[in-house]
Amino acid sequence: MRILQTICAVLAALAAPVARADDVADFYRGKQIQLIVGYGPGGGYDLNARTLARHLGNFIPGNPTVVVQNMPGAGSLRAANHVQQVAARDGTVIAALDRAAPLFAVLGGNPVIRFSASEMNWLGTLSSYASDAFILWVRKDAAAKSIEDVLRPGGPEIKVGGAAAGSTDDSTVVLLRDVLGMRLHLISGYSDGNTISLALERGEVEGRTAGVSALATTRPDWLKPDSLVRPMLQMGRATRLPAYADVPLAREFARDARARSIIEAAELPYQLARPYLMTPGVPPERAAALRKAFMDATNAPALKEEAARTGMELSPVDGVEVGRLVAQMGKAPPEALDYLRKLLVAP
């Protein structure tokens, strides 16, 4: 009798994961998953999300349709608030945020943010910046021809386009201006990276910050030697990107150890350069299925081929590691975090 009971218990334990997988498939079959993008259409975050959407449903049990919805505002913080506070908590809503959103959540003090870093339920990131860099691109006809020009007291100033407080575009310009003393004039209020690029092409601004991979998908002509712009400074890396070995890193111009620690703390978000999250409270079996589907999709030949064809930087990291990286942001030197809080969050 005991032997029979033991056999039944073992069989039940083996059947449980199958039953849970069937439950997940039953839930998602015939449904839509809403993928909210915190910026407008046509920019790097949007194009990356639409690439992921074309593949992700194939790897989720039940094969739901993934539909992209743009929700621009406050450097993607509007989308983050929606996902954390309003959206359904059943695993049918995910979102693509600005890489700076987790850091702003860690810093706190911003009345726009209505979520905490500990509430963020990470799906993963498409990029860890393994082969990318965030670069300040400047029109070749701008008065400033080099980083030394912009650092020189009384030297020429660069008008740089931005989106909104909370975006990487704006926070990077503020950081470079305040910590390194670069003569940058931030012109904010553009809806997304695509409109900033249009403003630069029209001559409304002279510069913008953008990743190499983002331009490869949105403005590939800018990466050619005879293009409208030149790369002036790179961020988001501990070493120079080999393809831009002659373009200096921001941290190389840090005037002291304090300035360097501030820059390094501000660069932590680049390790999760294209972050995705779910709503809080998603049932564990669905959350696990979504995280697995994210990694399976990003490692699948079809998505890799599309990424290679479009210039999309693909170096995925799973949601558990993204959560660890966000926790690491909170462990940066307190002085650096205090400085960033005052610099980037204070009105």
XYZ file of C-alpha atoms in Angstrom:
347
model
C 0.000 0.000 0.000
C 2.776 2.421 0.943
C 4.604 1.615 -2.304
C 1.450 2.427 -4.280
C 1.009 5.709 -2.402
C 4.626 6.631 -3.094
C 4.243 5.883 -6.800
C 1.075 7.981 -6.973
C 2.799 10.883 -5.203
C 5.738 10.768 -7.613
C 3.415 10.654 -10.633
C 1.423 13.590 -9.276
C 4.600 15.617 -8.763
C 5.729 14.895 -12.300
C 2.342 15.828 -13.714
C 2.135 19.162 -11.841
C 4.532 21.131 -14.111
C 2.686 19.829 -17.175
C -0.628 20.888 -15.670
C 0.744 24.341 -14.882
C 2.095 24.683 -18.436
C -1.300 23.659 -19.789
C -2.969 26.272 -17.553
C -0.681 28.989 -18.929
C -1.323 27.917 -22.511
C -5.076 27.825 -21.883
C -4.953 31.333 -20.448
C -3.003 32.890 -23.332
C -4.646 31.010 -26.199
C -6.636 33.472 -28.324
C -5.580 36.473 -26.223
C -3.622 39.644 -27.008
C -0.611 40.866 -25.040
C -0.268 44.641 -24.998
C 3.326 45.818 -25.360
C 3.411 49.457 -24.265
C 6.307 51.580 -25.529
C 7.118 54.653 -23.449
C 7.992 56.725 -26.528
C 6.365 57.646 -29.826
C 6.642 55.667 -33.075
C 9.773 55.609 -35.197
C 12.457 55.871 -32.505
C 14.893 53.244 -31.309
C 12.794 52.011 -28.371
C 9.749 51.703 -30.646
C 11.516 49.882 -33.461
C 13.176 47.463 -31.037
C 9.831 46.730 -29.388
C 8.120 46.096 -32.720
C 10.884 43.684 -33.671
C 10.408 41.799 -30.399
C 6.615 41.807 -30.836
C 6.888 40.007 -34.161
C 8.568 37.037 -32.466
C 7.612 36.941 -28.776
C 4.167 35.359 -29.166
C 5.672 32.318 -30.875
C 7.424 31.389 -27.625
C 4.622 32.030 -25.121
C 2.420 28.993 -24.345
C -0.849 29.417 -26.224
C 0.822 31.712 -28.801
C -1.001 34.986 -28.046
C -0.787 37.960 -30.406
C 1.535 40.760 -29.220
C 0.271 44.251 -30.092
C 2.390 47.406 -29.682
C 0.873 50.562 -28.205
C 2.836 53.807 -27.932
C 2.393 55.777 -24.699
C 4.900 58.659 -24.770
C 5.299 61.061 -21.874
C 7.829 62.124 -19.230
C 10.677 60.121 -20.710
C 8.634 56.853 -20.515
C 7.707 57.453 -16.849
C 4.052 57.813 -17.881
C 4.146 54.286 -19.304
C 5.917 52.988 -16.190
C 3.244 54.532 -13.951
C 0.499 52.984 -16.076
C 2.021 49.513 -15.934
C 2.664 49.672 -12.200
C -0.585 51.343 -11.134
C -3.324 50.869 -13.732
C -2.748 47.973 -16.157
C -4.196 44.497 -15.670
C -2.040 42.306 -13.439
C -2.751 39.058 -15.247
C 0.251 38.851 -17.588
C -1.387 40.511 -20.607
C 0.538 43.804 -20.337
C 4.282 44.373 -20.700
C 6.214 47.566 -21.421
C 9.435 48.927 -22.884
C 10.897 51.752 -20.789
C 13.746 54.210 -21.033
C 16.899 52.754 -19.519
C 16.990 55.651 -17.047
C 13.585 54.784 -15.524
C 15.010 52.255 -13.010
C 17.639 54.750 -11.835
C 14.996 57.438 -11.327
C 12.953 54.913 -9.341
C 16.003 54.188 -7.172
C 16.750 57.891 -6.667
C 13.159 58.742 -5.701
C 11.979 62.276 -4.991
C 10.366 62.803 -8.398
C 6.622 63.525 -8.002
C 6.000 62.191 -11.511
C 7.098 58.690 -10.434
C 4.311 56.660 -8.823
C 6.156 53.380 -8.424
C 9.156 52.063 -6.540
C 12.172 50.136 -7.743
C 11.177 47.148 -5.610
C 7.779 46.941 -7.381
C 9.279 46.646 -10.843
C 8.613 43.156 -12.220
C 11.322 42.695 -14.827
C 10.932 40.675 -17.999
C 14.491 41.272 -19.254
C 16.474 43.601 -21.484
C 17.265 43.284 -25.172
C 20.672 44.877 -24.724
C 23.427 45.017 -22.123
C 25.423 47.441 -24.331
C 28.018 44.760 -24.986
C 28.600 46.143 -28.486
C 26.994 49.568 -28.246
C 27.765 53.029 -26.909
C 25.693 56.117 -26.075
C 27.246 58.944 -28.042
C 26.908 62.712 -28.250
C 26.477 63.394 -31.980
C 27.121 66.948 -33.201
C 26.473 68.556 -36.570
C 29.688 69.010 -38.514
C 28.816 72.646 -39.215
C 28.522 73.456 -35.485
C 31.046 75.926 -34.101
C 32.338 73.315 -31.653
C 34.609 70.915 -33.524
C 35.939 68.866 -30.610
C 35.308 67.990 -26.993
C 38.132 70.362 -26.053
C 36.202 73.231 -27.669
C 33.148 72.527 -25.518
C 35.209 72.191 -22.329
C 37.136 75.424 -22.869
C 35.855 78.338 -20.740
C 34.223 80.810 -23.106
C 34.269 78.249 -25.905
C 31.358 77.557 -28.254
C 28.125 76.135 -26.873
C 26.194 73.231 -28.394
C 22.385 73.253 -28.539
C 21.365 69.662 -27.738
C 17.854 68.276 -28.247
C 16.086 66.428 -25.432
C 12.783 64.752 -24.687
C 11.794 65.259 -21.056
C 13.114 65.117 -17.533
C 13.472 61.418 -16.809
C 14.733 60.506 -20.262
C 18.285 59.379 -20.957
C 18.616 62.180 -23.517
C 17.976 64.926 -20.967
C 19.730 63.385 -17.968
C 22.897 62.751 -19.990
C 23.091 66.363 -21.156
C 22.521 67.682 -17.619
C 25.187 65.314 -16.267
C 27.799 66.277 -18.870
C 27.085 69.956 -18.366
C 27.201 69.905 -14.573
C 29.794 67.243 -13.750
C 32.253 67.783 -16.612
C 31.579 71.466 -17.289
C 30.685 70.961 -20.956
C 29.044 73.971 -22.591
C 25.759 72.308 -23.555
C 22.402 74.064 -23.884
C 19.543 71.590 -23.459
C 16.468 72.215 -25.613
C 13.926 69.770 -24.236
C 10.312 68.931 -25.046
C 10.641 66.741 -28.138
C 8.327 63.730 -28.027
C 10.938 61.065 -28.830
C 14.293 60.351 -30.441
C 12.901 60.503 -33.951
C 11.666 64.078 -33.527
C 15.002 65.083 -31.964
C 16.785 63.687 -35.027
C 14.439 65.640 -37.300
C 15.175 68.797 -35.301
C 18.899 68.230 -35.757
C 18.492 67.675 -39.488
C 16.484 70.913 -39.746
C 19.108 72.822 -37.762
C 16.877 73.549 -34.759
C 19.507 71.894 -32.575
C 23.157 71.073 -33.203
C 23.430 67.807 -31.296
C 21.679 64.860 -29.733
C 22.624 61.813 -27.696
C 21.840 58.367 -29.111
C 23.169 54.842 -29.107
C 25.041 53.544 -32.138
C 22.532 50.727 -32.567
C 19.599 53.148 -32.293
C 20.981 55.169 -35.183
C 21.699 52.000 -37.132
C 17.956 51.299 -37.097
C 16.642 54.874 -37.380
C 19.346 57.000 -39.069
C 21.899 54.655 -40.698
C 23.204 57.486 -42.908
C 24.455 59.267 -39.790
C 26.976 56.479 -39.251
C 28.685 57.038 -42.612
C 31.938 59.056 -42.842
C 30.336 61.746 -45.027
C 27.269 62.176 -42.802
C 25.728 65.278 -41.294
C 27.116 64.569 -37.811
C 30.300 63.565 -36.016
C 30.646 61.543 -32.793
C 32.088 63.707 -29.991
C 31.841 61.744 -26.724
C 30.677 58.287 -25.647
C 29.061 56.979 -22.473
C 27.686 53.743 -21.077
C 30.930 51.783 -21.270
C 34.045 51.230 -19.167
C 36.157 51.075 -22.340
C 35.830 52.731 -25.716
C 33.733 50.924 -28.298
C 36.320 49.505 -30.732
C 34.508 50.907 -33.772
C 34.842 54.376 -32.192
C 38.260 53.997 -30.605
C 39.124 57.643 -31.329
C 36.021 58.957 -29.508
C 36.755 59.560 -25.807
C 34.668 58.348 -22.875
C 32.965 60.830 -20.580
C 34.684 59.322 -17.540
C 38.074 60.166 -19.093
C 37.311 63.846 -18.425
C 36.291 63.418 -14.783
C 38.208 65.991 -12.787
C 38.440 63.903 -9.609
C 37.377 60.597 -8.037
C 34.046 62.092 -6.946
C 33.136 63.136 -10.486
C 34.150 59.730 -11.819
C 31.974 57.911 -9.242
C 28.986 60.074 -10.250
C 29.472 59.288 -13.935
C 29.907 55.569 -13.239
C 26.707 55.525 -11.141
C 24.825 57.319 -13.926
C 26.114 54.770 -16.442
C 24.749 51.708 -14.599
C 21.419 51.830 -16.517
C 23.239 51.144 -19.774
C 23.768 47.554 -18.629
C 19.994 47.181 -19.099
C 19.797 49.426 -22.138
C 16.439 48.194 -23.521
C 14.471 47.140 -20.425
C 11.072 45.424 -20.408
C 8.836 44.797 -17.436
C 5.486 43.270 -16.490
C 2.857 44.520 -14.109
C 3.262 43.592 -10.437
C 1.305 40.618 -9.202
C 1.405 38.507 -12.364
C 0.735 34.877 -11.335
C 4.139 33.188 -10.864
C 3.629 30.519 -13.539
C 2.723 33.166 -16.152
C 5.589 35.446 -15.104
C 8.009 32.522 -15.451
C 6.570 31.654 -18.867
C 6.920 35.256 -20.075
C 10.520 35.510 -18.875
C 11.404 32.240 -20.570
C 9.646 33.333 -23.766
C 11.574 36.617 -23.737
C 14.931 34.856 -23.579
C 13.888 32.140 -26.054
C 12.701 34.761 -28.549
C 15.824 36.915 -28.243
C 18.052 33.882 -28.738
C 16.060 32.505 -31.679
C 17.680 32.568 -35.142
C 14.754 34.488 -36.692
C 15.043 37.453 -34.321
C 18.837 37.380 -34.435
C 18.733 37.534 -38.230
C 16.338 40.481 -38.173
C 18.488 42.283 -35.593
C 21.621 41.762 -37.695
C 19.839 43.034 -40.801
C 18.570 46.219 -39.136
C 21.610 46.984 -36.957
C 19.748 46.349 -33.696
C 22.132 45.623 -30.806
C 21.056 42.329 -29.274
C 22.756 41.114 -26.091
C 19.806 39.989 -23.940
C 19.771 39.656 -20.168
C 17.026 37.863 -18.251
C 14.631 39.482 -15.797
C 16.291 38.070 -12.688
C 19.640 39.623 -13.659
C 17.955 42.926 -14.545
C 16.434 42.960 -11.053
C 19.895 42.373 -9.598
C 21.319 45.267 -11.634
C 18.554 47.584 -10.426
C 19.321 46.584 -6.839
C 22.993 47.316 -7.567
C 22.066 50.883 -8.558
C 20.813 51.422 -5.041
C 24.185 50.299 -3.677
C 26.164 52.951 -5.564
C 28.179 55.344 -3.343
C 25.643 57.397 -1.315
C 27.411 60.630 -2.238
C 27.026 59.813 -5.931
C 23.332 58.960 -5.522
C 22.687 62.123 -3.496
C 24.374 64.211 -6.161
C 22.392 62.553 -8.968
C 19.175 63.023 -6.998
C 19.817 66.744 -6.640
C 21.020 67.103 -10.206
C 18.427 65.054 -12.074
C 15.359 65.029 -9.816
C 15.231 68.391 -8.058
C 12.896 70.876 -9.809
